[in-house]
Structure formats: C-alpha cells, structure tokens
Amino acid sequence: KIDSTASIAEVPLLTNNKEDNDNIVAYHHDKDFVGLATKHYYARFLIKTGKWDFAEKIYRRIIDELADENDENDGQCDHTKLAVSTLLLALHLQRTGDVKATRAVFISFFRRVASSEEVHKCSCSAKVLQAYALFEMKNGHSAKSLEIIQRAVKMDEQLSPVLGWKQFRDAAAGREYVPTVSFRKIQKAKNDVAP
C-alpha cells in the first residue's frame, strides 16, 4: 500500500504488478482530490474573511486548470471536479449580486461540456445545467430556463421530476413565472442606495 502522506519522490513507478499499479493510480487521485479540496477550502476562508475578489480569482484559476485537464481527456465524460468548482464560483458570484458574471460562469461551463448538438450522458454536467436553469428562472427568463432544464434532463434522466415543478410547468404552458426574489431587484435596490 502507498501512504497518502508520502512525498512524490517516495512514490514507486508503475510495475508489472496490477495491484501495485492500482494503488499508485489511487494515490495520484487522492493527491489531486486533496489539492482541489484545499484550494476550495482556502477560497471559502477568503470569502468568510471578506476577501471576495481573491476567492473569485482562486475559483477561476481552478476552473481554468480543470478545463485544460479535461481538454487532455477528450472522449471521457468526467466533469465532476469542474462541475463542483463551477457551482462554487457561481454561488459566490450570485451572493455578491453580480448577475452578469454569474451567468457568464454558467455559459462558460455550458460551452465547455454541453455545447455540441449530440447529448452526452453526464450527471455532473446535468446538475450544473439544472442550477443554471434555476438561476435563469429566478431572474425571470422562464423560456430560456425551460430550454436549459430540458437539456439537463436529456443528459441525466434522473432529473426528470424537476420538469414537474410549478415554475417549469408554467414555462412549458407559456405562462410567465414570477419569482418571489429577483436578483435584478436586489441589484437595483443596491444601486439605488449607493451614492
């Protein structure tokens, strides 16, 4: 077994023994996970201490690194780390009230993993699209939201109960969904108060 606290220099090279090779691969996955989790926790710490801009930069850097990594793994649909990082950045930007930047994060993810006409089965990407659909619904774009959630359901059929939610039923019937809390109203109120 490989000790998860071992340094890189102590990690053996791949051998002819399948069990040893599996342990080496598992070690590298653990190392990647710990590194990513550490970056996420640090960004969260920065948010809690009021250093929002620095946290945003960390999230964006993580996403850029993961996007490059995913480009190297063409043909494989494993966007879990990218999906989690995207959701964390979108949540952070949404909390700051920056609707345009939040939308840009979702659109960027959408372009990276779901822009082709061919629909791939990927539950992690579908969940990001679900969050994007809810974001658009909350901002009063019900038709756009319905289109996004339908795409998400094609990617992961386990999300199909979402189509039964009132706001999506209303959008499918052509009725306008009126959100109880609108980020536009919050942002407008902030702008009206600012000198």
C-alpha positions as a Python dict, from the first residue, in 0.01 Angstrom:
ca = {
    (1, 'K'): (0, 0, 0),
    (2, 'I'): (104, 358, -63),
    (3, 'D'): (98, 600, 227),
    (4, 'S'): (-115, 903, 135),
    (5, 'T'): (130, 1128, 321),
    (6, 'A'): (428, 1006, 119),
    (7, 'S'): (618, 1257, -90),
    (8, 'I'): (626, 1236, -469),
    (9, 'A'): (984, 1109, -457),
    (10, 'E'): (870, 810, -249),
    (11, 'V'): (603, 700, -499),
    (12, 'P'): (718, 399, -698),
    (13, 'L'): (696, 387, -1076),
    (14, 'L'): (440, 165, -1246),
    (15, 'T'): (528, -203, -1228),
    (16, 'N'): (409, -526, -1385),
    (17, 'N'): (202, -599, -1073),
    (18, 'K'): (-160, -485, -1135),
    (19, 'E'): (-235, -440, -763),
    (20, 'D'): (66, -211, -716),
    (21, 'N'): (-32, -9, -1024),
    (22, 'D'): (-389, 30, -894),
    (23, 'N'): (-251, 161, -564),
    (24, 'I'): (-28, 411, -748),
    (25, 'V'): (-321, 537, -956),
    (26, 'A'): (-539, 565, -642),
    (27, 'Y'): (-261, 762, -471),
    (28, 'H'): (-250, 1016, -753),
    (29, 'H'): (-631, 1052, -749),
    (30, 'D'): (-622, 1108, -370),
    (31, 'K'): (-347, 1367, -412),
    (32, 'D'): (-550, 1553, -679),
    (33, 'F'): (-862, 1542, -462),
    (34, 'V'): (-681, 1673, -155),
    (35, 'G'): (-519, 1952, -357),
    (36, 'L'): (-851, 2060, -506),
    (37, 'A'): (-1030, 2042, -172),
    (38, 'T'): (-755, 2251, -12),
    (39, 'K'): (-798, 2521, -278),
    (40, 'H'): (-1177, 2519, -232),
    (41, 'Y'): (-1147, 2547, 147),
    (42, 'Y'): (-898, 2830, 112),
    (43, 'A'): (-1135, 3019, -120),
    (44, 'R'): (-1414, 2964, 132),
    (45, 'F'): (-1189, 3100, 408),
    (46, 'L'): (-1119, 3409, 197),
    (47, 'I'): (-1492, 3463, 145),
    (48, 'K'): (-1554, 3441, 518),
    (49, 'T'): (-1279, 3696, 582),
    (50, 'G'): (-1424, 3937, 326),
    (51, 'K'): (-1160, 3888, 55),
    (52, 'W'): (-1414, 3810, -214),
    (53, 'D'): (-1201, 3916, -511),
    (54, 'F'): (-919, 3682, -411),
    (55, 'A'): (-1163, 3394, -364),
    (56, 'E'): (-1306, 3458, -710),
    (57, 'K'): (-956, 3452, -860),
    (58, 'I'): (-884, 3119, -694),
    (59, 'Y'): (-1207, 2966, -823),
    (60, 'R'): (-1138, 3095, -1175),
    (61, 'R'): (-782, 2961, -1167),
    (62, 'I'): (-910, 2620, -1054),
    (63, 'I'): (-1166, 2615, -1336),
    (64, 'D'): (-904, 2711, -1597),
    (65, 'E'): (-670, 2435, -1474),
    (66, 'L'): (-950, 2178, -1474),
    (67, 'A'): (-1069, 2286, -1819),
    (68, 'D'): (-716, 2233, -1955),
    (69, 'E'): (-706, 1893, -1784),
    (70, 'N'): (-1044, 1798, -1936),
    (71, 'D'): (-923, 1903, -2281),
    (72, 'E'): (-644, 1645, -2246),
    (73, 'N'): (-901, 1374, -2159),
    (74, 'D'): (-1114, 1402, -2474),
    (75, 'G'): (-1378, 1137, -2510),
    (76, 'Q'): (-1421, 1087, -2138),
    (77, 'C'): (-1715, 1243, -1961),
    (78, 'D'): (-1589, 1315, -1614),
    (79, 'H'): (-1656, 1677, -1531),
    (80, 'T'): (-1714, 1626, -1159),
    (81, 'K'): (-1432, 1849, -1038),
    (82, 'L'): (-1509, 2115, -1299),
    (83, 'A'): (-1880, 2100, -1211),
    (84, 'V'): (-1818, 2145, -837),
    (85, 'S'): (-1577, 2433, -893),
    (86, 'T'): (-1819, 2598, -1137),
    (87, 'L'): (-2106, 2571, -890),
    (88, 'L'): (-1893, 2718, -610),
    (89, 'L'): (-1790, 3015, -825),
    (90, 'A'): (-2146, 3070, -949),
    (91, 'L'): (-2279, 3060, -593),
    (92, 'H'): (-2013, 3307, -480),
    (93, 'L'): (-2089, 3549, -763),
    (94, 'Q'): (-2463, 3510, -710),
    (95, 'R'): (-2420, 3605, -345),
    (96, 'T'): (-2233, 3918, -448),
    (97, 'G'): (-2530, 4013, -667),
    (98, 'D'): (-2334, 4009, -992),
    (99, 'V'): (-2594, 3858, -1226),
    (100, 'K'): (-2391, 3907, -1545),
    (101, 'A'): (-2079, 3742, -1403),
    (102, 'T'): (-2283, 3453, -1263),
    (103, 'R'): (-2448, 3398, -1599),
    (104, 'A'): (-2107, 3412, -1770),
    (105, 'V'): (-1979, 3133, -1543),
    (106, 'F'): (-2271, 2908, -1635),
    (107, 'I'): (-2242, 2990, -2006),
    (108, 'S'): (-1870, 2916, -2000),
    (109, 'F'): (-1936, 2575, -1841),
    (110, 'F'): (-2218, 2510, -2087),
    (111, 'R'): (-1983, 2584, -2380),
    (112, 'R'): (-1710, 2359, -2241),
    (113, 'V'): (-1913, 2048, -2174),
    (114, 'A'): (-2256, 2066, -2333),
    (115, 'S'): (-2235, 2281, -2641),
    (116, 'S'): (-2233, 2008, -2905),
    (117, 'E'): (-2563, 1909, -3059),
    (118, 'E'): (-2501, 1549, -2954),
    (119, 'V'): (-2621, 1496, -2596),
    (120, 'H'): (-2383, 1303, -2373),
    (121, 'K'): (-2495, 1131, -2055),
    (122, 'C'): (-2321, 1313, -1771),
    (123, 'S'): (-2497, 1363, -1438),
    (124, 'C'): (-2246, 1616, -1300),
    (125, 'S'): (-2282, 1840, -1605),
    (126, 'A'): (-2660, 1799, -1591),
    (127, 'K'): (-2664, 1923, -1232),
    (128, 'V'): (-2474, 2238, -1328),
    (129, 'L'): (-2723, 2296, -1609),
    (130, 'Q'): (-3004, 2245, -1356),
    (131, 'A'): (-2851, 2515, -1135),
    (132, 'Y'): (-2818, 2738, -1442),
    (133, 'A'): (-3185, 2679, -1530),
    (134, 'L'): (-3295, 2769, -1177),
    (135, 'F'): (-3077, 3080, -1186),
    (136, 'E'): (-3237, 3193, -1512),
    (137, 'M'): (-3585, 3113, -1380),
    (138, 'K'): (-3519, 3318, -1069),
    (139, 'N'): (-3412, 3608, -1291),
    (140, 'G'): (-3734, 3598, -1493),
    (141, 'H'): (-3616, 3412, -1804),
    (142, 'S'): (-3860, 3122, -1794),
    (143, 'A'): (-3840, 3017, -2162),
    (144, 'K'): (-3460, 3010, -2152),
    (145, 'S'): (-3474, 2824, -1822),
    (146, 'L'): (-3708, 2560, -1963),
    (147, 'E'): (-3476, 2502, -2259),
    (148, 'I'): (-3176, 2458, -2028),
    (149, 'I'): (-3354, 2219, -1791),
    (150, 'Q'): (-3478, 2008, -2082),
    (151, 'R'): (-3116, 1978, -2199),
    (152, 'A'): (-3013, 1878, -1845),
    (153, 'V'): (-3282, 1607, -1833),
    (154, 'K'): (-3153, 1467, -2164),
    (155, 'M'): (-2809, 1441, -2003),
    (156, 'D'): (-2941, 1280, -1683),
    (157, 'E'): (-3291, 1136, -1688),
    (158, 'Q'): (-3295, 1118, -1307),
    (159, 'L'): (-3356, 1494, -1313),
    (160, 'S'): (-3690, 1449, -1494),
    (161, 'P'): (-3900, 1514, -1179),
    (162, 'V'): (-3777, 1875, -1199),
    (163, 'L'): (-3996, 1922, -1507),
    (164, 'G'): (-4296, 1873, -1277),
    (165, 'W'): (-4205, 2172, -1062),
    (166, 'K'): (-4457, 2455, -1087),
    (167, 'Q'): (-4222, 2708, -1244),
    (168, 'F'): (-4124, 2465, -1522),
    (169, 'R'): (-4485, 2353, -1578),
    (170, 'D'): (-4582, 2719, -1611),
    (171, 'A'): (-4295, 2784, -1855),
    (172, 'A'): (-4393, 2479, -2063),
    (173, 'A'): (-4752, 2607, -2076),
    (174, 'G'): (-4631, 2951, -2186),
    (175, 'R'): (-4720, 3121, -1857),
    (176, 'E'): (-4476, 3369, -1708),
    (177, 'Y'): (-4318, 3262, -1381),
    (178, 'V'): (-4286, 3549, -1135),
    (179, 'P'): (-4001, 3487, -891),
    (180, 'T'): (-4054, 3585, -529),
    (181, 'V'): (-3692, 3704, -503),
    (182, 'S'): (-3527, 3853, -806),
    (183, 'F'): (-3156, 3922, -822),
    (184, 'R'): (-3235, 4209, -1057),
    (185, 'K'): (-3448, 4373, -787),
    (186, 'I'): (-3177, 4318, -525),
    (187, 'Q'): (-2911, 4467, -753),
    (188, 'K'): (-3137, 4760, -844),
    (189, 'A'): (-3202, 4827, -476),
    (190, 'K'): (-2826, 4822, -408),
    (191, 'N'): (-2766, 5065, -695),
    (192, 'D'): (-3044, 5297, -575),
    (193, 'V'): (-2890, 5312, -226),
    (194, 'A'): (-2531, 5364, -346),
    (195, 'P'): (-2421, 5730, -380),
}
